[in-house]
Coordinates of C-alpha atoms in Angstrom, one line a residue:
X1 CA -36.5 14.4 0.3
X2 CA -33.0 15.1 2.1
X3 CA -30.1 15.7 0.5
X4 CA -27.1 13.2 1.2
X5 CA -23.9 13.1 1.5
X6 CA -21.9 10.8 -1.2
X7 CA -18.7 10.9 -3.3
X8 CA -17.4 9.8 -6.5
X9 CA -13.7 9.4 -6.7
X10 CA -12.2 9.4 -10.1
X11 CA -8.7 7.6 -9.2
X12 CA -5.7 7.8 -12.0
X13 CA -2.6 7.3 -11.7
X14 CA -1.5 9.6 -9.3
X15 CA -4.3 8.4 -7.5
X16 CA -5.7 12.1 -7.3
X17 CA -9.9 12.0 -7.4
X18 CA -13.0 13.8 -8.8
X19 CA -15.2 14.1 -6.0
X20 CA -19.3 14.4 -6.4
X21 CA -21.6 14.7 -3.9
X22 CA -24.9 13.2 -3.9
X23 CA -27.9 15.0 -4.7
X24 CA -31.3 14.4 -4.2
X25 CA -31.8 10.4 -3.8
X26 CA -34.1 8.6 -5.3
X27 CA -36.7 6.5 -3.3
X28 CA -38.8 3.3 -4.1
X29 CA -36.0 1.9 -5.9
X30 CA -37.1 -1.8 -6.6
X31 CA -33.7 -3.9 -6.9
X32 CA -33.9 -7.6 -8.7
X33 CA -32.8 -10.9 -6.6
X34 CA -31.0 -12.2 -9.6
X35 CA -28.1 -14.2 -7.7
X36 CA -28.1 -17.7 -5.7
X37 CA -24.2 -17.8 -5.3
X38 CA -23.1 -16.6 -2.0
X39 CA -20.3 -17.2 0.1
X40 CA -19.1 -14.8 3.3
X41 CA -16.5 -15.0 6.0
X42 CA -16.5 -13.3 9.8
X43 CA -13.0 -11.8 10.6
X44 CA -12.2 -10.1 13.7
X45 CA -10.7 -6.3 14.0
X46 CA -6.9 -5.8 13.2
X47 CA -4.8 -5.4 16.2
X48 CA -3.4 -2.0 16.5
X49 CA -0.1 -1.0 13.9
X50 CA 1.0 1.7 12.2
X51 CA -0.9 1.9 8.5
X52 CA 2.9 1.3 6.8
X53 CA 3.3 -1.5 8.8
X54 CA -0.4 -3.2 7.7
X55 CA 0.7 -2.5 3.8
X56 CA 3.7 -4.5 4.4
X57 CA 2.4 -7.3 6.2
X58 CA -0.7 -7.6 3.7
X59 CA 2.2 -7.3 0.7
X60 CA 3.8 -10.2 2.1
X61 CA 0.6 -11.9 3.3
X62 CA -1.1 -11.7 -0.7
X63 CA 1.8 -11.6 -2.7
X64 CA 5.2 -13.0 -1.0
X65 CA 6.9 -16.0 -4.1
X66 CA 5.1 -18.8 -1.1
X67 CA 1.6 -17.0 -0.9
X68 CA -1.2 -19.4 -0.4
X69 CA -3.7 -16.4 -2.5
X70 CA -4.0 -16.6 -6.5
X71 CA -2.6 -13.1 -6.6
X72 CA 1.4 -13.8 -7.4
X73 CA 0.8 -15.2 -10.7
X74 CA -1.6 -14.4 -13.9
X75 CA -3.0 -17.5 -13.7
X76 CA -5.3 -16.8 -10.7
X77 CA -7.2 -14.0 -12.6
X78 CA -7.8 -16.6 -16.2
X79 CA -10.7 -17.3 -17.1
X80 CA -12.2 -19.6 -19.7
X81 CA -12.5 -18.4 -23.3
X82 CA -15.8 -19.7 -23.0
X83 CA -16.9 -17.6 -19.8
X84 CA -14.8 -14.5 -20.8
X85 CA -17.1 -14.4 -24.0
X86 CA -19.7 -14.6 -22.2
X87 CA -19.1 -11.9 -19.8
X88 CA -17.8 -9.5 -22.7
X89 CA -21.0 -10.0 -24.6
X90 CA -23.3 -9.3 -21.1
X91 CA -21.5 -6.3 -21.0
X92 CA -22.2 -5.4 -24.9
X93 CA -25.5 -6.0 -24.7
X94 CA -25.8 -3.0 -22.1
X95 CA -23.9 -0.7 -24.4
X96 CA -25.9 2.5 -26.4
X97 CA -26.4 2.1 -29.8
X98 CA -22.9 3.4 -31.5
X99 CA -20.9 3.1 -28.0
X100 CA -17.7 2.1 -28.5
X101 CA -16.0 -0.2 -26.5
X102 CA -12.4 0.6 -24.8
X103 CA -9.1 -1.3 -25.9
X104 CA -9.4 -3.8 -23.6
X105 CA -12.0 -6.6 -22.9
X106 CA -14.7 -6.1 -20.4
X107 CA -13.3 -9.3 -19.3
X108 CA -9.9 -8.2 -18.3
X109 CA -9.0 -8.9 -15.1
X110 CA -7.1 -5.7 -13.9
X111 CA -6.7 -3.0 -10.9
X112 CA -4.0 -1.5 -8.6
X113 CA -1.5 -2.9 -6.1
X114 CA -1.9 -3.4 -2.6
X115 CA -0.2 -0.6 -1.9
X116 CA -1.9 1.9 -4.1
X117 CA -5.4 0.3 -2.8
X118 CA -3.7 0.9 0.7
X119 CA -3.3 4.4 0.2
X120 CA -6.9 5.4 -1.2
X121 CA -8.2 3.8 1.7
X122 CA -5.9 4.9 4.4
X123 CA -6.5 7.6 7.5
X124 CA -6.8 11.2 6.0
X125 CA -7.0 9.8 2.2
X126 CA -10.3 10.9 0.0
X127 CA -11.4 7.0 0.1
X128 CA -10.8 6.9 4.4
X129 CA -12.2 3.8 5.9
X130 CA -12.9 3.3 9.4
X131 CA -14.7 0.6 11.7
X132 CA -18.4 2.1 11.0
X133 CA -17.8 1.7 6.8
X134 CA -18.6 -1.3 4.4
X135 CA -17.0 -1.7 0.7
X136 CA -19.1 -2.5 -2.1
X137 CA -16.4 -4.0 -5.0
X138 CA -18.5 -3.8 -8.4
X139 CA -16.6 -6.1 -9.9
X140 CA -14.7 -7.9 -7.7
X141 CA -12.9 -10.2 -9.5
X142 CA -11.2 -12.9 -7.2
X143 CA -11.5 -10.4 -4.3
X144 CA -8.2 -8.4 -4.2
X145 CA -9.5 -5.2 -3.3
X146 CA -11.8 -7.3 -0.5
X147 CA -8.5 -8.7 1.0
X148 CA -7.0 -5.1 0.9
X149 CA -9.8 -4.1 3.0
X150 CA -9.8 -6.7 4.9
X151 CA -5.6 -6.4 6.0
X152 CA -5.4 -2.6 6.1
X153 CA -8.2 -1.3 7.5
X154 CA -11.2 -2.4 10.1
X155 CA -14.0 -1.9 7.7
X156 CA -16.4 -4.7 6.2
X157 CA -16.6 -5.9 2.4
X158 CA -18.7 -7.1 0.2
X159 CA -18.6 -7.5 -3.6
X160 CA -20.2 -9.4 -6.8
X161 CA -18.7 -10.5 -10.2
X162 CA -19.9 -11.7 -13.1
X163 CA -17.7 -14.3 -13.7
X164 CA -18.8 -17.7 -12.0
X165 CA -15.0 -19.1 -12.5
X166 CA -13.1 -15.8 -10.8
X167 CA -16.2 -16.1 -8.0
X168 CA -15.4 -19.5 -7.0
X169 CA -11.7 -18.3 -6.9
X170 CA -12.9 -15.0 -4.7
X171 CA -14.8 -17.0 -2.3
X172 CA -11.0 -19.1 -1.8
X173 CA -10.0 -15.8 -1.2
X174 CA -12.1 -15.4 1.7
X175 CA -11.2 -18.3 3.3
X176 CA -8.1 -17.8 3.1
X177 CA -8.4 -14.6 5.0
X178 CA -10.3 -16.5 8.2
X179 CA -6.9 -19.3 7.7
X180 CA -4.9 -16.4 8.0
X181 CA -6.4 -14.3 11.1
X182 CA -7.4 -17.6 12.9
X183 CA -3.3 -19.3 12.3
X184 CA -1.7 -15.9 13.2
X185 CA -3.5 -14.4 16.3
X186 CA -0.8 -11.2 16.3
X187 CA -3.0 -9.9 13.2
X188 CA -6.1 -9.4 15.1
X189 CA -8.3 -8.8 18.1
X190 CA -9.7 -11.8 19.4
X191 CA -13.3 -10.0 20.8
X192 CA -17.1 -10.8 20.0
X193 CA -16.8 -7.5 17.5
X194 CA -16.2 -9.0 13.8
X195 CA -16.4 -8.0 10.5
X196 CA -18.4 -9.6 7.5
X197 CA -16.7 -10.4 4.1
X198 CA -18.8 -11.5 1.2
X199 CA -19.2 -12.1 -2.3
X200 CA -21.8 -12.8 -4.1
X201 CA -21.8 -14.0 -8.5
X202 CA -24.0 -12.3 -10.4
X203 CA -25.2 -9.1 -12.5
X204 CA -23.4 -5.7 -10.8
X205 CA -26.3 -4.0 -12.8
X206 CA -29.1 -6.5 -11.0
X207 CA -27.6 -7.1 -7.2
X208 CA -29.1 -8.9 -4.6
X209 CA -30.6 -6.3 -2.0
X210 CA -28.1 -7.9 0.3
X211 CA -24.9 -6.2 -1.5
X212 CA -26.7 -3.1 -1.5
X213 CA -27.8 -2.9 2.2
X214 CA -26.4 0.1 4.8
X215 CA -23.2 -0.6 6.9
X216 CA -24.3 -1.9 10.1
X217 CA -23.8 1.5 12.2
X218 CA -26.0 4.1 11.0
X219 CA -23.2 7.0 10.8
X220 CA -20.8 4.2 8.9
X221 CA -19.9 5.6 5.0
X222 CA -21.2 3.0 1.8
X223 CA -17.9 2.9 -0.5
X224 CA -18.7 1.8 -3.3
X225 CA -15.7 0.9 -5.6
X226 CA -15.1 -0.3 -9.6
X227 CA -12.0 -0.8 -11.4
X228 CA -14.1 0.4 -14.5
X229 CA -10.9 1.2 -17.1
X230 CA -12.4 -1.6 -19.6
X231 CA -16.0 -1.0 -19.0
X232 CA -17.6 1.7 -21.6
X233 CA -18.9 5.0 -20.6
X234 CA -22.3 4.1 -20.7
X235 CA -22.2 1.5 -18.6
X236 CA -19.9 3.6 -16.1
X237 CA -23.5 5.8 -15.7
X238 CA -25.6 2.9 -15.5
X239 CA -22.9 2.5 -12.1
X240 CA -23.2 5.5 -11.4
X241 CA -26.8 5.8 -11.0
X242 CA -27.2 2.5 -9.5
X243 CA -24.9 4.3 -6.5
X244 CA -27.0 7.4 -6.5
X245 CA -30.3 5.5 -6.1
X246 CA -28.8 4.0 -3.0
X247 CA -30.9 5.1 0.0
X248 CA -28.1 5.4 2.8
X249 CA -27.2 8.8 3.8
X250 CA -23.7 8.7 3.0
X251 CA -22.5 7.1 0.1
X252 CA -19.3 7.3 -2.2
X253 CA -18.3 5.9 -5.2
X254 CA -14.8 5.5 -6.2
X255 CA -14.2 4.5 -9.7
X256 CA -11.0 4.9 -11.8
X257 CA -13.1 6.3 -14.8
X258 CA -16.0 8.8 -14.9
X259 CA -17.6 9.7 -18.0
X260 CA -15.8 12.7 -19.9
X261 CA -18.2 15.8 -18.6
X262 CA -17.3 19.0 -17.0
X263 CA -20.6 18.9 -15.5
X264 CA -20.6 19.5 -11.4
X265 CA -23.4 16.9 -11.3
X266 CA -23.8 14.1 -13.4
X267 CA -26.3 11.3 -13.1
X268 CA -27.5 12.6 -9.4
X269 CA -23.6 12.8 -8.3
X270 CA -22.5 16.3 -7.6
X271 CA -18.5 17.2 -7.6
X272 CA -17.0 18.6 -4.9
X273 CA -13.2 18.1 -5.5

């Protein structure tokens, strides 16, 4: 088969990457319909602004003390005890034998600010977007790094998350978004080119083939991104080859932890920074 091009970003807190480039892909890959909730949003192109500009308008947009999004407070990333048990164990039960878990709960809601998820995905950064590119979120939470995407760049998004409660919080989120382009026409470009948003709830390990499909212009990159700093290193493969089995001849993966290897490839991802 051809080779393809792919990356896996290792972003800490400097926001400096390990970068791997995908090796031979894997065809015939057979991928599980598992989830029924859905929910997705159209939202046209931004209108033309410097990228220090966009970071401060979605700052204030997501996170301003009168935001209408469940970002300025903890209490739009709880969950139930109930459902965070539940999630924690789904994730146990695909640890190896011996694996031990991380400090934190898989459950734990966590990730970067808009400005630091600004500046992976900004012009000339190692996690670039541009109008050709869709965002895969493993993990996504109540949709954060979606509406990041969403204000800062002209991509597309998509993402899944286990939790049913933070889904039906994420899918807010993307209305929210349409409010927001539709009551303030200054933030985009009102022409028959849009972009999709979605989210779906369910399994990151068992995605709908819908999550998984290529951007909608052939030479467009598939990001894929996980804030994975409570998710073990075992499962962090399992992600890892889930990305490398991808089909799509470009495809990255950023990820703020990679197993511990010094190995230039690892789990069909090859290093190249």
């Amino acid at each position: 088969p051809e080779s393809k091009s792919g990356t896996i970003l290792r972003i800490g807190s400097a926001l400096a990457g390990r970068v791997f480039q995908l090796t031979t892909p894997r065809d015939g890959v057979s991928v599980r319909q598992t989830t029924v909730q859905h929910c997705e949003v159209d939202l046209p192109m931004l209108a033309a602004s410097p990228h220090a500009a966009l970071v401060q308008r979605a700052e204030r947009l997501l996170e301003a003390g009168d935001s209408a999004f469940p970002f300025v407070t903890e209490a739009g990333y709880n969950i139930s005890l109930v459902e965070a048990r539940a999630v924690d164990q789904t994730v146990k039960s695909r640890m190896a034998p011996g694996e031990k878990m991380p400090l934190c709960h898989p459950s734990t809601y966590d990730g970067h600010s808009i400005a630091r998820l600004a500046e992976v995905f900004m012009p000339g950064a190692v996690g670039q977007l541009s109008q050709a590119d869709a965002v895969i979120d493993l993990g996504a939470g109540i949709g954060k790094v979606l509406a990041v995407v969403a204000l800062t760049t002209n991509a597309s998004g998509r993402g899944i998350e286990l939790s049913l409660e933070r889904y039906v919080v994420g899918c807010s989120v993307l209305r929210l978004l349409a409010n927001t382009f539709a009551r303030d026409a200054s933030i985009g470009v009102q022409t028959s080119t849009v972009r999709r948003f979605e989210l779906w709830q369910g399994d990151l390990l068992k995605p709908p083939a819908e999550l998984l499909r290529a951007p909608s212009q052939v030479d467009g990159a598939l990001t894929f991104f996980t804030y994975a700093n409570c998710l073990s290193y075992g499962l962090i493969e399992q992600i890892m080859r889930l990305v490398s089995q991808n089909i799509h001849p470009c495809v990255r993966l950023l990820t703020t932890k990679a197993p511990n290897t010094l190995s230039q490839v690892h789990e069909g991802l090859r290093r190249s920074r």
